[in-house]
mmCIF file with all atom_site columns, C-alpha atoms and ligand atoms in Angstrom:
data_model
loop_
_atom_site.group_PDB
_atom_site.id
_atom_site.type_symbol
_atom_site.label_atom_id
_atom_site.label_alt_id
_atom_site.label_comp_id
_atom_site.label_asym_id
_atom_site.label_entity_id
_atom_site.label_seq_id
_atom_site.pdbx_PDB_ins_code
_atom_site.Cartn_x
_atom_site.Cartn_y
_atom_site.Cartn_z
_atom_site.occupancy
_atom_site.B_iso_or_equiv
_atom_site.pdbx_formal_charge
_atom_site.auth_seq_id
_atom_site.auth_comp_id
_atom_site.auth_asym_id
_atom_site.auth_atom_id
_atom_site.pdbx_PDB_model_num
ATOM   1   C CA  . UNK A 1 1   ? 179.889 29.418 -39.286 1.00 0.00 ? 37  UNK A CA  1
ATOM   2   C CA  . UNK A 1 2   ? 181.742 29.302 -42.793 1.00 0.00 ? 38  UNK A CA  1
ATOM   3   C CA  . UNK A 1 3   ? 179.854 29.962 -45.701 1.00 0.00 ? 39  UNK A CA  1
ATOM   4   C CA  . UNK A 1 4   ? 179.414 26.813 -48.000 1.00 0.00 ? 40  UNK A CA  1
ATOM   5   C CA  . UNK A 1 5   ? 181.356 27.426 -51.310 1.00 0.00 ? 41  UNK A CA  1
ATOM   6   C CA  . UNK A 1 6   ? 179.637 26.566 -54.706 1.00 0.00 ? 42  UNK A CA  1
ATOM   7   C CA  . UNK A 1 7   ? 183.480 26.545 -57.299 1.00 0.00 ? 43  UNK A CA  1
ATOM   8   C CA  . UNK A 1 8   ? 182.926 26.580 -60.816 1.00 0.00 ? 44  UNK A CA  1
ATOM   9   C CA  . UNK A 1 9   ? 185.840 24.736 -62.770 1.00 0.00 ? 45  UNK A CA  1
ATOM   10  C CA  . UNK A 1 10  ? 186.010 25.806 -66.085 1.00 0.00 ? 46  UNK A CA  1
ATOM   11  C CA  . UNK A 1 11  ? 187.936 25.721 -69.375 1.00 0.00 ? 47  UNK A CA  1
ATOM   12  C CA  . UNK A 1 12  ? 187.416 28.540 -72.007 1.00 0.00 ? 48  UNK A CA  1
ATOM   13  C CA  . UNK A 1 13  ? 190.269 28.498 -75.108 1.00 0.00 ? 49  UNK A CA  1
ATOM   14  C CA  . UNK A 1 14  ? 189.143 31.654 -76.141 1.00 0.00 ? 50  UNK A CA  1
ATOM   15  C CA  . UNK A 1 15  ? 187.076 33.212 -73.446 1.00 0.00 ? 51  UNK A CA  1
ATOM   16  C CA  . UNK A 1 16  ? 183.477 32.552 -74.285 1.00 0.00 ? 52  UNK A CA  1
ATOM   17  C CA  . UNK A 1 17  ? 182.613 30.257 -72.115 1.00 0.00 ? 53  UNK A CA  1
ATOM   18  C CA  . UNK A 1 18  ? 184.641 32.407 -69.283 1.00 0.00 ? 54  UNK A CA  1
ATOM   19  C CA  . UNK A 1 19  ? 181.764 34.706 -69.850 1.00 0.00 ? 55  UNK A CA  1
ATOM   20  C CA  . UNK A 1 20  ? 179.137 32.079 -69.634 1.00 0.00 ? 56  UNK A CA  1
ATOM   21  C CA  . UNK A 1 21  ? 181.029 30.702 -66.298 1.00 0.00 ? 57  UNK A CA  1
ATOM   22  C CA  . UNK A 1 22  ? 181.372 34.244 -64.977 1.00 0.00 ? 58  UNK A CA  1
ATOM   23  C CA  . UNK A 1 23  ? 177.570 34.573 -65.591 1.00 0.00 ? 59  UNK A CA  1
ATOM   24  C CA  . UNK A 1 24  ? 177.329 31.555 -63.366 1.00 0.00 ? 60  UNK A CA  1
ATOM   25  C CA  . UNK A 1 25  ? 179.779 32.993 -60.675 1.00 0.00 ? 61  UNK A CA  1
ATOM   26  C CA  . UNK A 1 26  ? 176.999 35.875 -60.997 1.00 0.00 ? 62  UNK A CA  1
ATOM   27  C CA  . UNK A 1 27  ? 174.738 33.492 -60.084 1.00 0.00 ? 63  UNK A CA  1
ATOM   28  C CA  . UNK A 1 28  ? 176.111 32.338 -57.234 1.00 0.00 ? 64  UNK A CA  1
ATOM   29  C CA  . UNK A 1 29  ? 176.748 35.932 -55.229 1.00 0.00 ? 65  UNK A CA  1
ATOM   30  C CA  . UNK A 1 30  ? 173.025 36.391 -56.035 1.00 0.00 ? 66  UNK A CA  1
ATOM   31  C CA  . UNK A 1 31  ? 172.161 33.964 -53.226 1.00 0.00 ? 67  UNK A CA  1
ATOM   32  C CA  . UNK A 1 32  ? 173.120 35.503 -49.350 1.00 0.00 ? 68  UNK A CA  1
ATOM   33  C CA  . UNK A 1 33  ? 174.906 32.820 -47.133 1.00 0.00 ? 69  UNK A CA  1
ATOM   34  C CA  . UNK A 1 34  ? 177.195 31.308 -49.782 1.00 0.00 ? 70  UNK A CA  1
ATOM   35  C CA  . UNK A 1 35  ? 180.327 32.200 -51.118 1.00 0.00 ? 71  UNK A CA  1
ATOM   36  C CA  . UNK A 1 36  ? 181.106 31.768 -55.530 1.00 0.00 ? 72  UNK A CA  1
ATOM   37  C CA  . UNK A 1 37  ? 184.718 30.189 -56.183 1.00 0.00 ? 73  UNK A CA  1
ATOM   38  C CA  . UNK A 1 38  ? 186.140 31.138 -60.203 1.00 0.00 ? 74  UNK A CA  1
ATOM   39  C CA  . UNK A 1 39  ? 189.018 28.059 -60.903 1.00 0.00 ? 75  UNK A CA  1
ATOM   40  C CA  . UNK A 1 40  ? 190.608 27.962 -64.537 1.00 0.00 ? 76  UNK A CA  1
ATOM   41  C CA  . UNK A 1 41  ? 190.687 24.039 -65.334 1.00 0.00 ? 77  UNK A CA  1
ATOM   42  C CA  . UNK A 1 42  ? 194.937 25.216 -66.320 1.00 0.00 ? 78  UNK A CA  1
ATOM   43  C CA  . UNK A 1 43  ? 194.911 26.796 -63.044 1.00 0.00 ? 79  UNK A CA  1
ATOM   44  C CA  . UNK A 1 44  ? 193.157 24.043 -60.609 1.00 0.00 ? 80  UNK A CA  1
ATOM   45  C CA  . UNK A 1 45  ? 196.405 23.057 -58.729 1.00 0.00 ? 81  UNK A CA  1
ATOM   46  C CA  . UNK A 1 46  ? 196.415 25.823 -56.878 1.00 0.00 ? 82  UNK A CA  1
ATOM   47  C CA  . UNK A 1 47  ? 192.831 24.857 -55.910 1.00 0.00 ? 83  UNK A CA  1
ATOM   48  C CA  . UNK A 1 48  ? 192.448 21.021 -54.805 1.00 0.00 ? 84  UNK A CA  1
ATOM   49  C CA  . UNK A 1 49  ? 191.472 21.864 -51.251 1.00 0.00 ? 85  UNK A CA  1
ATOM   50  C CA  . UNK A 1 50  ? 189.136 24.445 -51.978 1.00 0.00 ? 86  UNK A CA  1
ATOM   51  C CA  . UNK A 1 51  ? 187.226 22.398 -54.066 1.00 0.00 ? 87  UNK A CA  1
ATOM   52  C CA  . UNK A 1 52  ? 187.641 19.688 -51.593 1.00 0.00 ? 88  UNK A CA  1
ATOM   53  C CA  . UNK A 1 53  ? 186.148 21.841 -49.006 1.00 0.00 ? 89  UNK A CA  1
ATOM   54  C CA  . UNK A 1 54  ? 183.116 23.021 -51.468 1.00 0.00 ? 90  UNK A CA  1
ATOM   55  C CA  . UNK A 1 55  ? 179.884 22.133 -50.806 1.00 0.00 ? 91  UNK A CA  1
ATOM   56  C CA  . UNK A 1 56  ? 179.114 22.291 -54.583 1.00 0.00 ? 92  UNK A CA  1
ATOM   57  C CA  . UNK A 1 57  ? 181.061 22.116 -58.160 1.00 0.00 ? 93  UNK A CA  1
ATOM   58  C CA  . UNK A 1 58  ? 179.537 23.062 -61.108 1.00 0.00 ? 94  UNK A CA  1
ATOM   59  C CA  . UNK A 1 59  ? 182.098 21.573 -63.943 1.00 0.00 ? 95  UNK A CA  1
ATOM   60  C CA  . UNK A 1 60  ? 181.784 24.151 -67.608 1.00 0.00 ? 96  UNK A CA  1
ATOM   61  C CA  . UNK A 1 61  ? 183.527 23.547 -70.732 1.00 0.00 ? 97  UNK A CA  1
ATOM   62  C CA  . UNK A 1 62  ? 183.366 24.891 -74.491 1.00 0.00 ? 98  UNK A CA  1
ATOM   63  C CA  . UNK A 1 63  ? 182.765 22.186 -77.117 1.00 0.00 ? 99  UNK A CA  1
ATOM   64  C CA  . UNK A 1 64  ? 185.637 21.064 -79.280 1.00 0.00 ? 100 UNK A CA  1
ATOM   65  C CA  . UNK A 1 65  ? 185.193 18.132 -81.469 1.00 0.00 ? 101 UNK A CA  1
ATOM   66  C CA  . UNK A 1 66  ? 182.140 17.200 -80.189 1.00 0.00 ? 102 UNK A CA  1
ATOM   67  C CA  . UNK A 1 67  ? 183.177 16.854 -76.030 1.00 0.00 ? 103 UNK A CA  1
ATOM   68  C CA  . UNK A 1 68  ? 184.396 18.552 -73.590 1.00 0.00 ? 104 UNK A CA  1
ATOM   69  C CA  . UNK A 1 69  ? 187.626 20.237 -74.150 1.00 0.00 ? 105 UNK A CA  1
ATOM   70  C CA  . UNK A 1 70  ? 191.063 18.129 -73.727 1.00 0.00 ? 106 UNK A CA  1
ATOM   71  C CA  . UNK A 1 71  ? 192.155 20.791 -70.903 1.00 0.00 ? 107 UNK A CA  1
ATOM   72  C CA  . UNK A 1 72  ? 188.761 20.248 -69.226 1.00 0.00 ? 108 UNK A CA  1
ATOM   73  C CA  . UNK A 1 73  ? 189.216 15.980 -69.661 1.00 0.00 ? 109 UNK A CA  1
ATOM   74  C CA  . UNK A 1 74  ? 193.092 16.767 -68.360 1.00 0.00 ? 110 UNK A CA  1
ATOM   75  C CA  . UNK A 1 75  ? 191.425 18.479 -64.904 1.00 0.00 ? 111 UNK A CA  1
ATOM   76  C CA  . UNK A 1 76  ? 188.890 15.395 -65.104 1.00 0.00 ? 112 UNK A CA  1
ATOM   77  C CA  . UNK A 1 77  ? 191.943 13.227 -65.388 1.00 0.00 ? 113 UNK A CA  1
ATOM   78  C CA  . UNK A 1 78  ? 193.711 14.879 -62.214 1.00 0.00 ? 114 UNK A CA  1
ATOM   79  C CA  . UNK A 1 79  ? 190.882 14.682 -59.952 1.00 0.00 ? 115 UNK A CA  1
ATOM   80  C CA  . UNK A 1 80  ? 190.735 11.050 -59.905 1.00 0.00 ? 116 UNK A CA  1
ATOM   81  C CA  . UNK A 1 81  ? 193.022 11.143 -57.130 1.00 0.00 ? 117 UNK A CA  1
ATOM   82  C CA  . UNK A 1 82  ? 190.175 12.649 -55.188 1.00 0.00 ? 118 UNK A CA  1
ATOM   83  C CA  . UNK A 1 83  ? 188.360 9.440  -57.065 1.00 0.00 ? 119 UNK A CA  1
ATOM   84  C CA  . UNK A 1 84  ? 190.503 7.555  -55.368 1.00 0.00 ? 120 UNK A CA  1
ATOM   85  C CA  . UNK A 1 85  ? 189.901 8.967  -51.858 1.00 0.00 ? 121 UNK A CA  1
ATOM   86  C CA  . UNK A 1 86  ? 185.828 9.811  -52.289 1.00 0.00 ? 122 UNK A CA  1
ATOM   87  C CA  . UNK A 1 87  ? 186.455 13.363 -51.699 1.00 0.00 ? 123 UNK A CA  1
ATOM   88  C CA  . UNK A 1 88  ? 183.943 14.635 -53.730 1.00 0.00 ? 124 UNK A CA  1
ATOM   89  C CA  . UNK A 1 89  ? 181.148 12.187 -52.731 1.00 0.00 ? 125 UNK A CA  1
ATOM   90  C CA  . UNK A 1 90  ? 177.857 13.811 -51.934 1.00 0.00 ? 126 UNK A CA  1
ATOM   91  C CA  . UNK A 1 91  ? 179.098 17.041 -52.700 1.00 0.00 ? 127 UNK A CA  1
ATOM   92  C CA  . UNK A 1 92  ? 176.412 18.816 -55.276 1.00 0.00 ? 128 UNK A CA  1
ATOM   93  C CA  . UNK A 1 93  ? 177.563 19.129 -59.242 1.00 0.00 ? 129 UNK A CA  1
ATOM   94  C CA  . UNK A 1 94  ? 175.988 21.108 -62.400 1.00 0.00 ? 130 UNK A CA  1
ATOM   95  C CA  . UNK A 1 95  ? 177.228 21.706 -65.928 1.00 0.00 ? 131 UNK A CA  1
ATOM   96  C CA  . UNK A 1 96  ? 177.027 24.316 -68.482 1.00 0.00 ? 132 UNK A CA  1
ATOM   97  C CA  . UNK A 1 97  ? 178.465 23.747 -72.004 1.00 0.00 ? 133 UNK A CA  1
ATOM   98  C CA  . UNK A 1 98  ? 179.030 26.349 -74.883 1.00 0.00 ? 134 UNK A CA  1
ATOM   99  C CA  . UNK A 1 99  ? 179.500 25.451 -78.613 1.00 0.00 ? 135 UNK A CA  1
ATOM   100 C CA  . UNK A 1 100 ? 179.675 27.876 -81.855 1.00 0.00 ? 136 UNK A CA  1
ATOM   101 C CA  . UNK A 1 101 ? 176.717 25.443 -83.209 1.00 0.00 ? 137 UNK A CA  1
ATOM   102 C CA  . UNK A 1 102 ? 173.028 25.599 -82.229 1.00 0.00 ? 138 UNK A CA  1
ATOM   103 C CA  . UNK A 1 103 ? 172.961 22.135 -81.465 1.00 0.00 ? 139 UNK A CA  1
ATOM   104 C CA  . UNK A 1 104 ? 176.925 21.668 -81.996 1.00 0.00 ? 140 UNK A CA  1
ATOM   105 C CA  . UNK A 1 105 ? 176.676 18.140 -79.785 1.00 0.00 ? 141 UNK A CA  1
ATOM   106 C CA  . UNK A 1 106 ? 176.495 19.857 -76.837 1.00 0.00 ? 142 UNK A CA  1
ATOM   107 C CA  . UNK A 1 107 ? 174.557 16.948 -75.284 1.00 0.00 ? 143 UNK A CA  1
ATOM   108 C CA  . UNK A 1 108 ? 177.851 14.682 -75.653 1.00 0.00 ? 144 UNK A CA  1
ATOM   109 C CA  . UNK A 1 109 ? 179.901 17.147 -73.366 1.00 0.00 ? 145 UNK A CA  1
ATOM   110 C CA  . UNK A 1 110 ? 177.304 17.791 -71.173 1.00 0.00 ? 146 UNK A CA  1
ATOM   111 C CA  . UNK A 1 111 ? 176.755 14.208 -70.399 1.00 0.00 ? 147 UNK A CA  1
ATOM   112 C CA  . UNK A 1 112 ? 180.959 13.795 -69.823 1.00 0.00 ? 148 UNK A CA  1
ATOM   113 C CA  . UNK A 1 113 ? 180.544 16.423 -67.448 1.00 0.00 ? 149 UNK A CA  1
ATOM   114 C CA  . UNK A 1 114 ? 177.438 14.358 -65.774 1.00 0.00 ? 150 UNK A CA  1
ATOM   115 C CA  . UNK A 1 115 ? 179.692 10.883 -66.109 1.00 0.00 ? 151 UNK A CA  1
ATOM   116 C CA  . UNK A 1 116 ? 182.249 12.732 -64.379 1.00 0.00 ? 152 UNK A CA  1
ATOM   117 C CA  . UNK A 1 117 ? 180.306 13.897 -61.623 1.00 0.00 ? 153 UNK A CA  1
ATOM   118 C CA  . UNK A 1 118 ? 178.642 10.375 -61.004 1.00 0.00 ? 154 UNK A CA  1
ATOM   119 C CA  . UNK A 1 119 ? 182.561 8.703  -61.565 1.00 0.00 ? 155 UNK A CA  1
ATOM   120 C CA  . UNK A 1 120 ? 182.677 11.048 -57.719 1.00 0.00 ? 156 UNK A CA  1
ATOM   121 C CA  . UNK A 1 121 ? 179.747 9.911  -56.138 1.00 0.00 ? 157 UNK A CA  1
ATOM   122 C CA  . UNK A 1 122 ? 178.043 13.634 -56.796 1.00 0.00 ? 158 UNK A CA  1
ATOM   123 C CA  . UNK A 1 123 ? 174.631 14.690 -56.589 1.00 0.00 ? 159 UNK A CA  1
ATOM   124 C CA  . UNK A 1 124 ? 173.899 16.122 -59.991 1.00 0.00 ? 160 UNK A CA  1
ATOM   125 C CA  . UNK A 1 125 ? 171.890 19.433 -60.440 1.00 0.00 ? 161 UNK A CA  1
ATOM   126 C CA  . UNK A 1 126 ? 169.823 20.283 -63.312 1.00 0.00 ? 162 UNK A CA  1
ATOM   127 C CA  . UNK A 1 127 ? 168.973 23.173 -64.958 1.00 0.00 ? 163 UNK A CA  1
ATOM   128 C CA  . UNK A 1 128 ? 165.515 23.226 -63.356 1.00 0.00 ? 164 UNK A CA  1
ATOM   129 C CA  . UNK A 1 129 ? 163.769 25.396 -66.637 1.00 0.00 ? 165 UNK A CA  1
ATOM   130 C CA  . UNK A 1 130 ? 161.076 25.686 -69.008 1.00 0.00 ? 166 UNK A CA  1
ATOM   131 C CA  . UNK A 1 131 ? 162.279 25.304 -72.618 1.00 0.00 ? 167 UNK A CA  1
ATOM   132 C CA  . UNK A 1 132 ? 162.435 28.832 -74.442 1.00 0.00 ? 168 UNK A CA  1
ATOM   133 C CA  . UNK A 1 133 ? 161.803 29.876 -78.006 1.00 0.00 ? 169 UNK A CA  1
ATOM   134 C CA  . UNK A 1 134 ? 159.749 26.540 -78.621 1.00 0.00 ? 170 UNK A CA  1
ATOM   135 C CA  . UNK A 1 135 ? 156.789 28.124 -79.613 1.00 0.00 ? 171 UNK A CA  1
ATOM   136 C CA  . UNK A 1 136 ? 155.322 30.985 -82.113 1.00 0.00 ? 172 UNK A CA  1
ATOM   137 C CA  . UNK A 1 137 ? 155.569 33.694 -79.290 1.00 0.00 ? 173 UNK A CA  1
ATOM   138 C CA  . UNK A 1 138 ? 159.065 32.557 -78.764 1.00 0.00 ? 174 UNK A CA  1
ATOM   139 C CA  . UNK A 1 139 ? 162.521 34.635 -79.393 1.00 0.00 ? 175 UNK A CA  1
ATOM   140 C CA  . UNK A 1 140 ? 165.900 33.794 -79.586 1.00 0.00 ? 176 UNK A CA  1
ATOM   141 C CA  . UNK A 1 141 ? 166.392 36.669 -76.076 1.00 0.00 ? 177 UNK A CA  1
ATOM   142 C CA  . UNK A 1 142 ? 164.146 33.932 -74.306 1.00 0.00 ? 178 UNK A CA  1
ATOM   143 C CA  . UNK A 1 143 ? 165.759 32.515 -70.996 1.00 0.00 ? 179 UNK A CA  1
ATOM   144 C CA  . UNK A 1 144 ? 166.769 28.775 -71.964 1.00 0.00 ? 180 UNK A CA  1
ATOM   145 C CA  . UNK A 1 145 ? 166.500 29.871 -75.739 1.00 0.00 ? 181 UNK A CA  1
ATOM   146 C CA  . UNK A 1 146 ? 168.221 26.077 -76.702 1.00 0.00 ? 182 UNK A CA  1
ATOM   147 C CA  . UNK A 1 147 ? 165.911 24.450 -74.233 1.00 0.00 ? 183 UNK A CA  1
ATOM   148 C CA  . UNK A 1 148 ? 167.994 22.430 -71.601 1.00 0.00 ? 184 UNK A CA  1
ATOM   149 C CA  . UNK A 1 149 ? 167.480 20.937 -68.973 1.00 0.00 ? 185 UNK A CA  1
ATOM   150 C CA  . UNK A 1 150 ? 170.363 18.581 -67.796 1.00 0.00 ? 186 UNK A CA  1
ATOM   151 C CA  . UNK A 1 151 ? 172.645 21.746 -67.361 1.00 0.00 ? 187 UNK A CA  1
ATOM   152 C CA  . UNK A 1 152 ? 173.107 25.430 -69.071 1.00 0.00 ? 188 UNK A CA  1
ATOM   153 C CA  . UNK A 1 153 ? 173.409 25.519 -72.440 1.00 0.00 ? 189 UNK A CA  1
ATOM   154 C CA  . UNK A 1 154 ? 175.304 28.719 -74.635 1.00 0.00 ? 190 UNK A CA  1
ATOM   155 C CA  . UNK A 1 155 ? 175.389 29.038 -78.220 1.00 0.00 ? 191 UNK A CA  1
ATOM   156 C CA  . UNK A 1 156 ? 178.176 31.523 -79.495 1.00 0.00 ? 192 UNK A CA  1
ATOM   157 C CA  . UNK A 1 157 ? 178.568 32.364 -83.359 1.00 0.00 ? 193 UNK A CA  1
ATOM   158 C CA  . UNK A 1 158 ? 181.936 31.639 -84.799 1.00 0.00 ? 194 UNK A CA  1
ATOM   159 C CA  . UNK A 1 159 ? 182.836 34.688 -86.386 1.00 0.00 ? 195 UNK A CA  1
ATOM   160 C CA  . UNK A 1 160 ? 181.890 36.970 -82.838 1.00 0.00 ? 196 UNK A CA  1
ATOM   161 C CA  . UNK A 1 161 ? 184.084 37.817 -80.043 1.00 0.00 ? 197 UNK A CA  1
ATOM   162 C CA  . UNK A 1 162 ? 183.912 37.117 -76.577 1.00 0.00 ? 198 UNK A CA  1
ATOM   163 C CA  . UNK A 1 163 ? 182.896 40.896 -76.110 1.00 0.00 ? 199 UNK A CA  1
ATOM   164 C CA  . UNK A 1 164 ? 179.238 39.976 -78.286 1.00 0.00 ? 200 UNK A CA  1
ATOM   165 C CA  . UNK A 1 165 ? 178.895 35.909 -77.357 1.00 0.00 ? 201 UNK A CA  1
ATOM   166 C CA  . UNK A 1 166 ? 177.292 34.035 -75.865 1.00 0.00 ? 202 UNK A CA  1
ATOM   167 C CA  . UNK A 1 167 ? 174.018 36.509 -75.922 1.00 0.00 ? 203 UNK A CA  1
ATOM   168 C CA  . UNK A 1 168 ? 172.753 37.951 -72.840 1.00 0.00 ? 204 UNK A CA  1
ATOM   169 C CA  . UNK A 1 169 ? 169.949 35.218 -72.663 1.00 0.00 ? 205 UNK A CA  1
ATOM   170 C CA  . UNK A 1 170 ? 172.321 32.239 -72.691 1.00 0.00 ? 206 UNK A CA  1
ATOM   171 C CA  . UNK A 1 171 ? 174.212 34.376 -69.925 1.00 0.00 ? 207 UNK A CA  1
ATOM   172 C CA  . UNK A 1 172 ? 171.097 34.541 -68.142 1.00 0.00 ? 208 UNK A CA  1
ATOM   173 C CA  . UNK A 1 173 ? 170.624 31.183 -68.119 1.00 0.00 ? 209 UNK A CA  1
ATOM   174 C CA  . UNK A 1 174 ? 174.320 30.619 -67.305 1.00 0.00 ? 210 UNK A CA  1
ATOM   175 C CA  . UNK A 1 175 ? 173.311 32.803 -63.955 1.00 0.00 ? 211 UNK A CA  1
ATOM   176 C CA  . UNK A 1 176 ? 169.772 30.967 -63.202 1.00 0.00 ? 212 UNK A CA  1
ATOM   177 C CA  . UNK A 1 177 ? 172.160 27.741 -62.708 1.00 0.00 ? 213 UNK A CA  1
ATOM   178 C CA  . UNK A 1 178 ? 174.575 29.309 -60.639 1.00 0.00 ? 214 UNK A CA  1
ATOM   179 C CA  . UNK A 1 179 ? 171.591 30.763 -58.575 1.00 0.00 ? 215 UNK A CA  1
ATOM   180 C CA  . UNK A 1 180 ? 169.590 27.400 -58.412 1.00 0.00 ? 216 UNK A CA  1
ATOM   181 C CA  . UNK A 1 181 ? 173.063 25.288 -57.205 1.00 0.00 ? 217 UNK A CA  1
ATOM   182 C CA  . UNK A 1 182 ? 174.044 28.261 -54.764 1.00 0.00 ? 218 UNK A CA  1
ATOM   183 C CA  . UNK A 1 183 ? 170.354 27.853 -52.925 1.00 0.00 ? 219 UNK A CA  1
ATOM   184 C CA  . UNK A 1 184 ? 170.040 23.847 -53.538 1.00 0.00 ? 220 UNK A CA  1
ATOM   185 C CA  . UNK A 1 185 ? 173.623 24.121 -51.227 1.00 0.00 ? 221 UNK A CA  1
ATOM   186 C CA  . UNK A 1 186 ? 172.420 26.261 -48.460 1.00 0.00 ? 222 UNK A CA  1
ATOM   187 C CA  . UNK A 1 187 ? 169.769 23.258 -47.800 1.00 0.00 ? 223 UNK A CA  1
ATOM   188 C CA  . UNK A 1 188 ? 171.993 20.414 -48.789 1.00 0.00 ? 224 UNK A CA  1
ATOM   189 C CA  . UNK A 1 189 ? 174.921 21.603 -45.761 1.00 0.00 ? 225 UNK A CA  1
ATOM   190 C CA  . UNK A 1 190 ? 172.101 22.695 -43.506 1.00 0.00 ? 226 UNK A CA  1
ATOM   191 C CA  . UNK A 1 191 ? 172.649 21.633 -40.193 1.00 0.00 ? 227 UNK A CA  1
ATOM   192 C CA  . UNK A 1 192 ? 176.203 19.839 -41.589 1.00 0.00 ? 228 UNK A CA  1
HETATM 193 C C1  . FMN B 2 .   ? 189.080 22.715 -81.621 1.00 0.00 ? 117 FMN B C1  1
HETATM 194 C C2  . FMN B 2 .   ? 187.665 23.217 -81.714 1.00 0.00 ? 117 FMN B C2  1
HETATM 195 C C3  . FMN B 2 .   ? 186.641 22.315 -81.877 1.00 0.00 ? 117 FMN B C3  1
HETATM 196 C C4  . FMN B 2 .   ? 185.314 22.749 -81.924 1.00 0.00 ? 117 FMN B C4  1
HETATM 197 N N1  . FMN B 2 .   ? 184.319 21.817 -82.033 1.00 0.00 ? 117 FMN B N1  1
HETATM 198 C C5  . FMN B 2 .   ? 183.033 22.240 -82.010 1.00 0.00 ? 117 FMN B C5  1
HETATM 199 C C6  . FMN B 2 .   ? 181.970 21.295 -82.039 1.00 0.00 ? 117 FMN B C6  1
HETATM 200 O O1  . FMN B 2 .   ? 182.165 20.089 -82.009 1.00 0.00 ? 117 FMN B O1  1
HETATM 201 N N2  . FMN B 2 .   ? 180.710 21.767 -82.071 1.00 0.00 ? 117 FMN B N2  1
HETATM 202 C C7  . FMN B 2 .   ? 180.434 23.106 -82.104 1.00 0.00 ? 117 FMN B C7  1
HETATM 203 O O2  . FMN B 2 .   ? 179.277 23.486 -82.168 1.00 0.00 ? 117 FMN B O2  1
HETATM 204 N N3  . FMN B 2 .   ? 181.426 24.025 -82.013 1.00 0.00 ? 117 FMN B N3  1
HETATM 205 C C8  . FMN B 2 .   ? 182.712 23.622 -81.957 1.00 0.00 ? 117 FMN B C8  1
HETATM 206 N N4  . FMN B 2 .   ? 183.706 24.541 -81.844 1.00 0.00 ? 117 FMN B N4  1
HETATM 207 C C9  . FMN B 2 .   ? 183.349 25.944 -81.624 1.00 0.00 ? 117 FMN B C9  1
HETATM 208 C C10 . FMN B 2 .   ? 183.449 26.310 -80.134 1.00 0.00 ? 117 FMN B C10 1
HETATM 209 O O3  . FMN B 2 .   ? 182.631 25.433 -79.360 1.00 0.00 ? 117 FMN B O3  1
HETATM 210 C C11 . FMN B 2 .   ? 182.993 27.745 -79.926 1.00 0.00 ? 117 FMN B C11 1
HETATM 211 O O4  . FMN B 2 .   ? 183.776 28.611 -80.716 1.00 0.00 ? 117 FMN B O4  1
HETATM 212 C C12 . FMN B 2 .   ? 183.047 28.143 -78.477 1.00 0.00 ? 117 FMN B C12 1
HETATM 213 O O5  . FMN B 2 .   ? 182.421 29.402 -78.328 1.00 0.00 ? 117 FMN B O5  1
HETATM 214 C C13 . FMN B 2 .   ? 184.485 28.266 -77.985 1.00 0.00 ? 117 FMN B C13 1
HETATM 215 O O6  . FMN B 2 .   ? 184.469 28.577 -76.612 1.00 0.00 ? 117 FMN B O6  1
HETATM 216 P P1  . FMN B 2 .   ? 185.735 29.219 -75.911 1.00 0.00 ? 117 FMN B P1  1
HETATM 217 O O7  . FMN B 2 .   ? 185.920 30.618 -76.496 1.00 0.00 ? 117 FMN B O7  1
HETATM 218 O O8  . FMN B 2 .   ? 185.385 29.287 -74.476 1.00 0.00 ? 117 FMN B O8  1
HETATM 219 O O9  . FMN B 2 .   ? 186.912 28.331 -76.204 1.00 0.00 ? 117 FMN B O9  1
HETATM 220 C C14 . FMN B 2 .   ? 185.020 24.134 -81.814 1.00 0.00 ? 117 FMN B C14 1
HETATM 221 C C15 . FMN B 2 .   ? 186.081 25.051 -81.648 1.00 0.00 ? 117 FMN B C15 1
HETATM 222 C C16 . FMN B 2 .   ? 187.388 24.597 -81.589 1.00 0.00 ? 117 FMN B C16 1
HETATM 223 C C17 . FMN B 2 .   ? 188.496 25.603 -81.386 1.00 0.00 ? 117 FMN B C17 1
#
């Protein structure tokens, strides 16, 4: 029997939020049974059937402007001809976002990720945490430091490097989603 696939489509202008989706890819090989799939949003052409075939796509973009990115919304725009043909329908989804802002209006392009998913027919994932750092005993290294729960969240400073940011916690996070979507899919195609 084939392993199901959980792909991660992704943008990342200059490669922060390639760490935080590479922390989800981590995610993913952390569950037995089900097999992690890396796709640039630039790149996805070479991709359509394997996502197609996925049991699960978990959709990531930086922030720009206050949405997604416009080479995440031009991969958006391309897979409406699997709109067209319900390919995606009942296939699981997730999002993780990443802005250089604590709050930044991540919520906006988290929720175009969401729309997109539900524009699909997809069965949308959530984070599935407590909050973090929302509390005296709290720190900024807590897991789900900017308290999500729709999808991941990352916070990477400006003036850092993808070497530095996002900070290991947000990349933990980044991984607990991966994880969570990798097992929700082993149920969801069991016995499919
Ligand atoms: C064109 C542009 C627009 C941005 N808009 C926002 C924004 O609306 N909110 C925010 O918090 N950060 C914003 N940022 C900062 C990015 O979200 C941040 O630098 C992020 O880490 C970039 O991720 P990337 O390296 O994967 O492209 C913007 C950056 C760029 C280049």
């Amino acid at each position: 029997m084939t392993k199901p696939v959980v792909a991660i489509v992704y943008h990342s202008g200059y490669g922060h939020t390639k760490v935080q989706a590479e922390a989800v890819l981590a995610g993913i090989r952390e569950v037995s049974g089900v097999e992690g799939l890396l796709v640039q949003a630039e790149k996805v052409d070479e991709h359509w059937e394997q996502l197609d075939e996925a049991a699960a796509i978990i959709f990531g973009s930086p922030v720009y402007m206050g949405n997604v990115a416009a080479a995440f919304q031009t991969f958006a725009e391309k897979s409406s001809k699997r709109w067209f043909e319900s390919k995606w329908r009942d296939k699981l989804a997730a999002g993780f976002v990443n802005s250089g802002s604590q709050n930044g209006d991540k919520v906006q392009a988290l929720n175009a990720l969401f729309t997109l998913s539900q524009q699909h027919g997809m069965i949308w994932v959530g984070l599935g945490l407590m909050p973090g750092n929302n509390n005296s005993a709290g720190s900024v290294n807590d897991l789900n430091r900017l308290g999500s729960f729709s999808g991941a969240f990352a916070q990477s400073n400006v003036d850092q490097g993808a070497d530095i940011v996002p900070p290991e916690a947000d990349q933990r996070t980044a991984a607990h989603l991966g994880k969570r979507v990798a097992e929700a899919a082993l149920r969801w195609t069991r016995g499919a």
